[in-house]
Amino acid sequence: SRLIEPPDFQTNSLWPKVSSVVTFTKNCEQAKSWVHRGALCALMDDAANWAGFCVSGSCDRFCGFTKKVDVNLKRPVRIGSILKLVGETIEIKNRTDVHVKCKLVDPAYNDTVHCDANCIFIMNEHAAELLEELVARKQKKTRDDDRTRHPSSFVFYDDDE
């Protein structure tokens, strides 16, 4: 498999979501015209890694590794298929364990899922510190935005008094 375009990093939510377009060449062939399931598993691992690399806000390729990849193969993939790979961070536990959901979908057929995976990416200490700083900044910004939208200086009076 190979990436047709570089990963797209979407940071609308608290954690980044990575996606990319992928295609499968003859190098991935298992049976005539079908992609080897091991190639699909490796792709899920790549999506989990990219989501993990970017969770601290620095996109550092050396900030950790995938500890677990639990893949569900749902539909076979033909050689030459052009599909969309998505990796999304769901939560972070124990300061360094990044839980990532990945999926390989076919945008031409209503995002039919060919495979999905639940993964755990382990961050190193430096990435965990960067993440804590990032979360603290986002929480401060949220508090500041809330104060701007809902100032506490309003006082309401009852007209009957």
PDB file of C-alpha atoms in Angstrom:
ATOM      1  CA  SER A   1       0.000   0.000   0.000  1.00  0.00           C
ATOM      2  CA  ARG A   2       1.104   3.585  -0.385  1.00  0.00           C
ATOM      3  CA  LEU A   3      -0.191   6.975   0.596  1.00  0.00           C
ATOM      4  CA  ILE A   4      -1.498   8.891  -2.392  1.00  0.00           C
ATOM      5  CA  GLU A   5      -1.533  12.167  -0.512  1.00  0.00           C
ATOM      6  CA  PRO A   6      -0.009  13.235   2.812  1.00  0.00           C
ATOM      7  CA  PRO A   7      -2.069  12.761   5.969  1.00  0.00           C
ATOM      8  CA  ASP A   8      -4.666  15.452   6.643  1.00  0.00           C
ATOM      9  CA  PHE A   9      -4.575  16.596  10.256  1.00  0.00           C
ATOM     10  CA  GLN A  10      -7.926  17.824  11.562  1.00  0.00           C
ATOM     11  CA  THR A  11      -7.823  19.421  14.977  1.00  0.00           C
ATOM     12  CA  ASN A  12     -11.418  20.617  15.452  1.00  0.00           C
ATOM     13  CA  SER A  13     -11.841  18.364  18.483  1.00  0.00           C
ATOM     14  CA  LEU A  14      -9.596  18.068  21.518  1.00  0.00           C
ATOM     15  CA  TRP A  15      -7.551  15.288  19.897  1.00  0.00           C
ATOM     16  CA  PRO A  16      -6.372  15.219  16.297  1.00  0.00           C
ATOM     17  CA  LYS A  17      -7.927  13.032  13.635  1.00  0.00           C
ATOM     18  CA  VAL A  18      -5.666  11.913  10.792  1.00  0.00           C
ATOM     19  CA  SER A  19      -6.819  10.721   7.411  1.00  0.00           C
ATOM     20  CA  SER A  20      -5.214   9.873   4.098  1.00  0.00           C
ATOM     21  CA  VAL A  21      -6.050   8.365   0.750  1.00  0.00           C
ATOM     22  CA  VAL A  22      -4.385   4.981   0.129  1.00  0.00           C
ATOM     23  CA  THR A  23      -4.119   2.613  -2.813  1.00  0.00           C
ATOM     24  CA  PHE A  24      -3.001  -1.001  -3.026  1.00  0.00           C
ATOM     25  CA  THR A  25      -0.505  -2.258  -5.603  1.00  0.00           C
ATOM     26  CA  LYS A  26       0.450  -5.795  -6.706  1.00  0.00           C
ATOM     27  CA  ASN A  27       3.054  -5.821  -3.900  1.00  0.00           C
ATOM     28  CA  CYS A  28       0.160  -6.293  -1.444  1.00  0.00           C
ATOM     29  CA  GLU A  29      -1.438  -9.190  -3.309  1.00  0.00           C
ATOM     30  CA  GLN A  30      -2.272 -12.378  -1.409  1.00  0.00           C
ATOM     31  CA  ALA A  31      -4.647 -14.225  -3.694  1.00  0.00           C
ATOM     32  CA  LYS A  32      -5.390 -13.201  -7.262  1.00  0.00           C
ATOM     33  CA  SER A  33      -6.575  -9.551  -7.170  1.00  0.00           C
ATOM     34  CA  TRP A  34      -7.022  -9.401  -3.372  1.00  0.00           C
ATOM     35  CA  VAL A  35      -4.987  -7.443  -0.795  1.00  0.00           C
ATOM     36  CA  HIS A  36      -3.147  -9.494   1.840  1.00  0.00           C
ATOM     37  CA  ARG A  37      -4.800  -9.138   5.254  1.00  0.00           C
ATOM     38  CA  GLY A  38      -1.401  -8.505   6.834  1.00  0.00           C
ATOM     39  CA  ALA A  39      -1.072  -5.356   4.691  1.00  0.00           C
ATOM     40  CA  LEU A  40      -4.415  -4.153   6.070  1.00  0.00           C
ATOM     41  CA  CYS A  41      -3.225  -4.786   9.632  1.00  0.00           C
ATOM     42  CA  ALA A  42      -0.016  -2.851   8.943  1.00  0.00           C
ATOM     43  CA  LEU A  43      -2.107   0.024   7.612  1.00  0.00           C
ATOM     44  CA  MET A  44      -4.156   0.123  10.838  1.00  0.00           C
ATOM     45  CA  ASP A  45      -0.879   0.255  12.767  1.00  0.00           C
ATOM     46  CA  ASP A  46       0.271   3.214  10.612  1.00  0.00           C
ATOM     47  CA  ALA A  47      -2.964   5.117  11.262  1.00  0.00           C
ATOM     48  CA  ALA A  48      -2.626   4.527  15.021  1.00  0.00           C
ATOM     49  CA  ASN A  49       0.988   5.695  14.922  1.00  0.00           C
ATOM     50  CA  TRP A  50       0.178   8.929  13.067  1.00  0.00           C
ATOM     51  CA  ALA A  51      -2.672   9.727  15.449  1.00  0.00           C
ATOM     52  CA  GLY A  52      -0.335   9.017  18.381  1.00  0.00           C
ATOM     53  CA  PHE A  53       2.505  11.065  16.884  1.00  0.00           C
ATOM     54  CA  CYS A  54       0.217  14.103  16.615  1.00  0.00           C
ATOM     55  CA  VAL A  55      -1.676  13.928  19.904  1.00  0.00           C
ATOM     56  CA  SER A  56       0.873  16.082  21.776  1.00  0.00           C
ATOM     57  CA  GLY A  57       0.591  18.857  19.191  1.00  0.00           C
ATOM     58  CA  SER A  58       4.148  18.423  17.891  1.00  0.00           C
ATOM     59  CA  CYS A  59       3.735  15.551  15.357  1.00  0.00           C
ATOM     60  CA  ASP A  60       6.967  13.899  16.485  1.00  0.00           C
ATOM     61  CA  ARG A  61       7.601  10.510  14.823  1.00  0.00           C
ATOM     62  CA  PHE A  62       9.806   9.415  17.717  1.00  0.00           C
ATOM     63  CA  CYS A  63       7.433  10.194  20.588  1.00  0.00           C
ATOM     64  CA  GLY A  64       6.173   6.640  21.113  1.00  0.00           C
ATOM     65  CA  PHE A  65       5.037   3.350  19.612  1.00  0.00           C
ATOM     66  CA  THR A  66       1.944   1.214  19.054  1.00  0.00           C
ATOM     67  CA  LYS A  67       1.503  -1.275  21.893  1.00  0.00           C
ATOM     68  CA  LYS A  68      -1.674  -3.001  20.689  1.00  0.00           C
ATOM     69  CA  VAL A  69      -3.534  -3.287  17.387  1.00  0.00           C
ATOM     70  CA  ASP A  70      -6.817  -5.220  17.514  1.00  0.00           C
ATOM     71  CA  VAL A  71      -8.026  -5.433  13.890  1.00  0.00           C
ATOM     72  CA  ASN A  72     -11.463  -6.459  12.633  1.00  0.00           C
ATOM     73  CA  LEU A  73     -11.369  -7.455   8.963  1.00  0.00           C
ATOM     74  CA  LYS A  74     -14.854  -6.869   7.562  1.00  0.00           C
ATOM     75  CA  ARG A  75     -14.622  -6.906   3.762  1.00  0.00           C
ATOM     76  CA  PRO A  76     -11.893  -7.965   1.328  1.00  0.00           C
ATOM     77  CA  VAL A  77     -10.026  -5.250  -0.586  1.00  0.00           C
ATOM     78  CA  ARG A  78      -9.160  -5.502  -4.281  1.00  0.00           C
ATOM     79  CA  ILE A  79      -5.738  -4.605  -5.657  1.00  0.00           C
ATOM     80  CA  GLY A  80      -5.943  -1.118  -7.176  1.00  0.00           C
ATOM     81  CA  SER A  81      -8.634   0.078  -4.757  1.00  0.00           C
ATOM     82  CA  ILE A  82      -8.436   3.693  -3.652  1.00  0.00           C
ATOM     83  CA  LEU A  83      -9.675   4.005  -0.068  1.00  0.00           C
ATOM     84  CA  LYS A  84      -9.593   6.419   2.854  1.00  0.00           C
ATOM     85  CA  LEU A  85      -7.646   5.619   6.022  1.00  0.00           C
ATOM     86  CA  VAL A  86      -8.723   7.369   9.246  1.00  0.00           C
ATOM     87  CA  GLY A  87      -7.137   7.353  12.705  1.00  0.00           C
ATOM     88  CA  GLU A  88      -8.866   9.149  15.578  1.00  0.00           C
ATOM     89  CA  THR A  89      -7.725   9.526  19.166  1.00  0.00           C
ATOM     90  CA  ILE A  90     -10.576   8.595  21.492  1.00  0.00           C
ATOM     91  CA  GLU A  91      -9.054   9.063  24.932  1.00  0.00           C
ATOM     92  CA  ILE A  92      -5.834   9.157  26.913  1.00  0.00           C
ATOM     93  CA  LYS A  93      -5.393   7.055  30.042  1.00  0.00           C
ATOM     94  CA  ASN A  94      -2.606   6.796  32.591  1.00  0.00           C
ATOM     95  CA  ARG A  95      -0.928   9.897  31.133  1.00  0.00           C
ATOM     96  CA  THR A  96       0.768   7.999  28.279  1.00  0.00           C
ATOM     97  CA  ASP A  97      -1.749   5.478  26.866  1.00  0.00           C
ATOM     98  CA  VAL A  98      -3.423   6.910  23.759  1.00  0.00           C
ATOM     99  CA  HIS A  99      -6.515   4.966  22.669  1.00  0.00           C
ATOM    100  CA  VAL A 100      -7.014   5.251  18.903  1.00  0.00           C
ATOM    101  CA  LYS A 101      -9.812   3.993  16.629  1.00  0.00           C
ATOM    102  CA  CYS A 102      -8.839   3.404  13.011  1.00  0.00           C
ATOM    103  CA  LYS A 103     -10.814   2.460   9.940  1.00  0.00           C
ATOM    104  CA  LEU A 104     -10.334   1.879   6.226  1.00  0.00           C
ATOM    105  CA  VAL A 105     -13.375   3.068   4.262  1.00  0.00           C
ATOM    106  CA  ASP A 106     -14.467   3.274   0.653  1.00  0.00           C
ATOM    107  CA  PRO A 107     -15.760   6.812  -0.003  1.00  0.00           C
ATOM    108  CA  ALA A 108     -17.166   5.710  -3.383  1.00  0.00           C
ATOM    109  CA  TYR A 109     -19.610   3.353  -1.620  1.00  0.00           C
ATOM    110  CA  ASN A 110     -21.058   5.379   1.274  1.00  0.00           C
ATOM    111  CA  ASP A 111     -17.920   4.949   3.403  1.00  0.00           C
ATOM    112  CA  THR A 112     -18.263   1.157   3.504  1.00  0.00           C
ATOM    113  CA  VAL A 113     -15.844  -0.072   6.195  1.00  0.00           C
ATOM    114  CA  HIS A 114     -13.334  -2.690   4.989  1.00  0.00           C
ATOM    115  CA  CYS A 115     -11.575  -2.992   8.321  1.00  0.00           C
ATOM    116  CA  ASP A 116     -11.335  -1.175  11.628  1.00  0.00           C
ATOM    117  CA  ALA A 117      -9.097  -1.388  14.666  1.00  0.00           C
ATOM    118  CA  ASN A 118      -8.853  -0.428  18.323  1.00  0.00           C
ATOM    119  CA  CYS A 119      -5.276   0.502  19.134  1.00  0.00           C
ATOM    120  CA  ILE A 120      -3.155   1.663  22.044  1.00  0.00           C
ATOM    121  CA  PHE A 121      -0.237   3.997  21.357  1.00  0.00           C
ATOM    122  CA  ILE A 122       2.274   4.607  24.172  1.00  0.00           C
ATOM    123  CA  MET A 123       3.788   8.115  24.387  1.00  0.00           C
ATOM    124  CA  ASN A 124       7.210   8.795  25.841  1.00  0.00           C
ATOM    125  CA  GLU A 125       7.601  11.170  28.816  1.00  0.00           C
ATOM    126  CA  HIS A 126       8.496  14.202  26.698  1.00  0.00           C
ATOM    127  CA  ALA A 127       5.345  13.809  24.572  1.00  0.00           C
ATOM    128  CA  ALA A 128       3.234  13.333  27.747  1.00  0.00           C
ATOM    129  CA  GLU A 129       4.608  16.616  29.141  1.00  0.00           C
ATOM    130  CA  LEU A 130       3.850  18.430  25.856  1.00  0.00           C
ATOM    131  CA  LEU A 131       0.341  16.987  25.943  1.00  0.00           C
ATOM    132  CA  GLU A 132      -0.246  18.192  29.513  1.00  0.00           C
ATOM    133  CA  GLU A 133       0.837  21.707  28.479  1.00  0.00           C
ATOM    134  CA  LEU A 134      -1.442  21.587  25.425  1.00  0.00           C
ATOM    135  CA  VAL A 135      -4.447  20.454  27.481  1.00  0.00           C
ATOM    136  CA  ALA A 136      -3.782  23.150  30.112  1.00  0.00           C
ATOM    137  CA  ARG A 137      -3.669  25.840  27.368  1.00  0.00           C
ATOM    138  CA  LYS A 138      -6.921  24.576  25.803  1.00  0.00           C
ATOM    139  CA  GLN A 139      -8.648  24.456  29.202  1.00  0.00           C
ATOM    140  CA  LYS A 140      -7.494  28.015  30.005  1.00  0.00           C
ATOM    141  CA  LYS A 141      -8.735  29.235  26.623  1.00  0.00           C
ATOM    142  CA  THR A 142     -12.115  27.568  27.242  1.00  0.00           C
ATOM    143  CA  ARG A 143     -12.400  29.222  30.675  1.00  0.00           C
ATOM    144  CA  ASP A 144     -11.437  32.609  29.202  1.00  0.00           C
ATOM    145  CA  ASP A 145     -13.977  32.185  26.375  1.00  0.00           C
ATOM    146  CA  ASP A 146     -16.687  31.267  28.896  1.00  0.00           C
ATOM    147  CA  ARG A 147     -15.942  34.397  30.933  1.00  0.00           C
ATOM    148  CA  THR A 148     -16.193  36.518  27.812  1.00  0.00           C
ATOM    149  CA  ARG A 149     -19.519  34.983  26.783  1.00  0.00           C
ATOM    150  CA  HIS A 150     -21.017  34.968  30.305  1.00  0.00           C
ATOM    151  CA  PRO A 151     -19.672  37.926  32.280  1.00  0.00           C
ATOM    152  CA  SER A 152     -20.450  37.722  35.985  1.00  0.00           C
ATOM    153  CA  SER A 153     -20.967  41.483  36.286  1.00  0.00           C
ATOM    154  CA  PHE A 154     -24.657  41.370  35.291  1.00  0.00           C
ATOM    155  CA  VAL A 155     -27.062  41.938  38.149  1.00  0.00           C
ATOM    156  CA  PHE A 156     -30.775  41.426  37.679  1.00  0.00           C
ATOM    157  CA  TYR A 157     -33.332  43.336  39.770  1.00  0.00           C
ATOM    158  CA  ASP A 158     -36.870  42.378  40.546  1.00  0.00           C
ATOM    159  CA  ASP A 159     -39.266  45.123  39.334  1.00  0.00           C
ATOM    160  CA  ASP A 160     -41.572  44.612  42.327  1.00  0.00           C
ATOM    161  CA  GLU A 161     -39.117  46.067  44.813  1.00  0.00           C
TER     162      GLU A 161
END
